[in-house]
Coordinates of C-alpha atoms in Angstrom, one line a residue:
X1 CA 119.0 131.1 150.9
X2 CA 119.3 129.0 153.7
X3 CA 115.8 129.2 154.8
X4 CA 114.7 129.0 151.4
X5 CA 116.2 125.5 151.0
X6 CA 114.8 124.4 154.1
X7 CA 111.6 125.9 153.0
X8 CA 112.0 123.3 149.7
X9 CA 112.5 120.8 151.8
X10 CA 109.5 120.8 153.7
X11 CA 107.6 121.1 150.7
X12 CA 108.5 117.4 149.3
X13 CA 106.3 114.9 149.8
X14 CA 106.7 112.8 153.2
X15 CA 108.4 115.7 155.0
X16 CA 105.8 117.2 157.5
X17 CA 106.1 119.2 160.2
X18 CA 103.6 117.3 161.7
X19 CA 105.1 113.9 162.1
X20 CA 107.1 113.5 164.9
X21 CA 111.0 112.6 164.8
X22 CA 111.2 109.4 165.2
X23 CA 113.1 107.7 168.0
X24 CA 115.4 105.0 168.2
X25 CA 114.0 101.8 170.1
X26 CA 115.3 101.9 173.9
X27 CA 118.8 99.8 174.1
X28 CA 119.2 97.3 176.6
X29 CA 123.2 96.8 177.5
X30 CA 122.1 93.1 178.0
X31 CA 121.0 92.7 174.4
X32 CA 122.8 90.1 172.5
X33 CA 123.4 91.4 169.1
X34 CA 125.8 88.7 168.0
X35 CA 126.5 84.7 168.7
X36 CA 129.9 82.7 168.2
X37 CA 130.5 79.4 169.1
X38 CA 127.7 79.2 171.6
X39 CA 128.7 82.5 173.5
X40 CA 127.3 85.5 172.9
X41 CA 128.2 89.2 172.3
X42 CA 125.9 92.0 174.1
X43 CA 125.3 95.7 173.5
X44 CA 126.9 96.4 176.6
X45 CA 130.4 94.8 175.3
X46 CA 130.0 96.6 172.2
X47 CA 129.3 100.1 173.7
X48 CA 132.0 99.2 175.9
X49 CA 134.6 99.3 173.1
X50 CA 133.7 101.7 171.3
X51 CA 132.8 103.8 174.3
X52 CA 135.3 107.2 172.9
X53 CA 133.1 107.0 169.7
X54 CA 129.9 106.9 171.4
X55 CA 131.1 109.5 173.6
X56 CA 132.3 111.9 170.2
X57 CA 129.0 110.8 168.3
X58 CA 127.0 112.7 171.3
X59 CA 129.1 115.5 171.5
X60 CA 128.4 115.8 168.1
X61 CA 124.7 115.3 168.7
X62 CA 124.7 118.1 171.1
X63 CA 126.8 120.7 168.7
X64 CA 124.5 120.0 165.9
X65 CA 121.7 120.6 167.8
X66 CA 122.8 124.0 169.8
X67 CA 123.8 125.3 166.3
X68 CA 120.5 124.2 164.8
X69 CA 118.6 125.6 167.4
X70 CA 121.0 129.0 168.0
X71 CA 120.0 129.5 164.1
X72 CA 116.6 129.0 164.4
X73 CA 116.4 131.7 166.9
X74 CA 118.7 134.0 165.1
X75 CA 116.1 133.5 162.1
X76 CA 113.1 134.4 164.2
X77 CA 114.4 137.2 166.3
X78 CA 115.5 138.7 162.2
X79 CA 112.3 137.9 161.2
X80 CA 110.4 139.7 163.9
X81 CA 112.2 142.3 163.5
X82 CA 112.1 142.9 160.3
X83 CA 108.0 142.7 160.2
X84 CA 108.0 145.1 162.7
X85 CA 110.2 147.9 160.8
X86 CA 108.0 146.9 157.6
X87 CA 105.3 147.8 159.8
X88 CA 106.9 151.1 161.5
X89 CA 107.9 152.1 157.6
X90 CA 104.2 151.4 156.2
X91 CA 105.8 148.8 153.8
X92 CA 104.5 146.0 152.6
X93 CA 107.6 143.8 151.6
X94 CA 111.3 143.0 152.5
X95 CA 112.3 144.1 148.8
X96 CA 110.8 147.5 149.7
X97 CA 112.5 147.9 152.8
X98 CA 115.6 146.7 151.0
X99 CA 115.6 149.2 148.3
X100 CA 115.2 151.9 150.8
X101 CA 118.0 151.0 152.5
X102 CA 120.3 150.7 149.7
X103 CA 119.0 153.3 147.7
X104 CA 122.0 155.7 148.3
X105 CA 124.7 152.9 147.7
X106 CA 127.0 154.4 144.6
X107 CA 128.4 151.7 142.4
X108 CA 132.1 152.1 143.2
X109 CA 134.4 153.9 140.4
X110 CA 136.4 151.8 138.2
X111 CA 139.9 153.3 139.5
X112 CA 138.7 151.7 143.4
X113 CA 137.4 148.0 141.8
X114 CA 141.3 148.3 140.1
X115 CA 142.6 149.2 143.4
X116 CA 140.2 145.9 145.0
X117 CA 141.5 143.8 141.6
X118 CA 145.4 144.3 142.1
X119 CA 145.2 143.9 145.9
X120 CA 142.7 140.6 145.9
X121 CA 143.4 139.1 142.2
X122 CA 145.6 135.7 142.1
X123 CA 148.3 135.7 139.8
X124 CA 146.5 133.8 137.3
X125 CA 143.3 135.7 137.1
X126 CA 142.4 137.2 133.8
X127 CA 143.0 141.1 133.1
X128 CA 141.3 143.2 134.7
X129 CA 139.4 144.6 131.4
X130 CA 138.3 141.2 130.9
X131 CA 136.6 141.0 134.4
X132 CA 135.5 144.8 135.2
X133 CA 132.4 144.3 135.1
X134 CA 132.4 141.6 137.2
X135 CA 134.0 143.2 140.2
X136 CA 132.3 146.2 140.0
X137 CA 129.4 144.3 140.3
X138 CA 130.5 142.1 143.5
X139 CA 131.7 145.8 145.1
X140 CA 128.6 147.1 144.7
X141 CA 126.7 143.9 146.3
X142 CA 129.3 143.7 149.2
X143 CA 128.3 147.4 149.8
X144 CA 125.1 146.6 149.8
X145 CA 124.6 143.9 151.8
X146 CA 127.5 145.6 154.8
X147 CA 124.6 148.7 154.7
X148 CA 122.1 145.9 155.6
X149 CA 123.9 143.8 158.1
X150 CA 124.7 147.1 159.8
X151 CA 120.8 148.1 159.9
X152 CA 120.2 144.8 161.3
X153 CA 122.7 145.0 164.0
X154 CA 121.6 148.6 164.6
X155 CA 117.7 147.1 164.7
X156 CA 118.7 144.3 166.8
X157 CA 120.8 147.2 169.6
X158 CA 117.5 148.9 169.2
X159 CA 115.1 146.2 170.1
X160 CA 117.7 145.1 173.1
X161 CA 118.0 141.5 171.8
X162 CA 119.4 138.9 174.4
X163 CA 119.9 135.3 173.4
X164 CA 119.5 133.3 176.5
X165 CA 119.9 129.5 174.1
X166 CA 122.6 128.0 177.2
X167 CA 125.9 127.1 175.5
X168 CA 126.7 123.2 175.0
X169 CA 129.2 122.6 177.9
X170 CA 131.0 119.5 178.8
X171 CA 132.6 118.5 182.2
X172 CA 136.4 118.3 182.2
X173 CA 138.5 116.0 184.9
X174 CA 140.7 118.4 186.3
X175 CA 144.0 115.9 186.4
X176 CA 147.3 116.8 185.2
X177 CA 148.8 120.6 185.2
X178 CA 146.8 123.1 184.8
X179 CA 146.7 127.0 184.4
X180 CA 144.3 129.7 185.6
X181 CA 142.5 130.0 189.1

């Protein structure tokens, strides 16, 4: 769904993949960016002030882009993957390769999506007559899609996958008390 969005958004017009991200203009500390009664007011004094924020806003930065990056990898590695056990099957499509999987997945009985109802239910949910159907349904979909994630993980032990992508670290002063070697 994810990638499906982000395939959309490509799509609209003045989204390309070609155009570079833009940058911001270099900041000079000695920029004025403000004037009162004949003084002035620089980027530096600003940035100053406001340093903790700056300082959170890059962290930030640096999160976002890990994560955006760790996902994109995730995306490929399940991608290539997957195109290469569409190819060791002789299949031509993920819904092919789905249905195999899941082909042996029983809808579970009514007396085990009571036993899920009574256990999960809120007190104010509708009988359970009402909403059979309904959690049948979402049993039989959460079965499926565990008997995927589980050939993925097995596909991804298979093919030895090792994520490298370094984690975002930050350097801690090491004042005050402290625990550990």
């Amino acid at each position: 769904m994810i990638r499906l969005i982000g395939l959309v958004l490509l799509a609209l017009p003045g989204v390309s993949l070609a155009q570079s991200c833009p940058q911001p203009p270099a900041e000079k500390p000695g920029q004025v960016v403000a004037s009162i009664n004949g003084g002035s007011i620089t980027l530096g004094e600003i940035d100053a002030r406001i340093s903790a924020q700056l300082c959170k806003a890059g962290l930030d930065y640096q999160k976002a882009r890990h994560d955006a990056r760790n996902q994109a990898i995730n995306e490929l590695v399940t991608d290539r993957l997957i195109a290469a056990e569409l190819q060791a099957r002789k299949l031509t499509d993920i819904e092919a390769l789905t249905s195999a999987l899941t082909q042996n997945i029983k809808a579970p009985t009514e007396v085990e999506a009571k036993a899920f109802f009574d256990k999960e239910a809120p007190p104010d949910a509708p009988a359970f007559e009402t909403v059979k159907g309904e959690v049948i349904s979402y049993l039989h979909d959460q079965s499926r899609r565990e008997a995927i994630a589980t050939f993925m993980r097995g596909l991804r032990t298979k093919a030895k996958v090792r994520i490298t992508l370094p984690v975002v670290r930050v350097e801690v002063a090491g004042t005050g008390p402290t625990k550990g070697p």
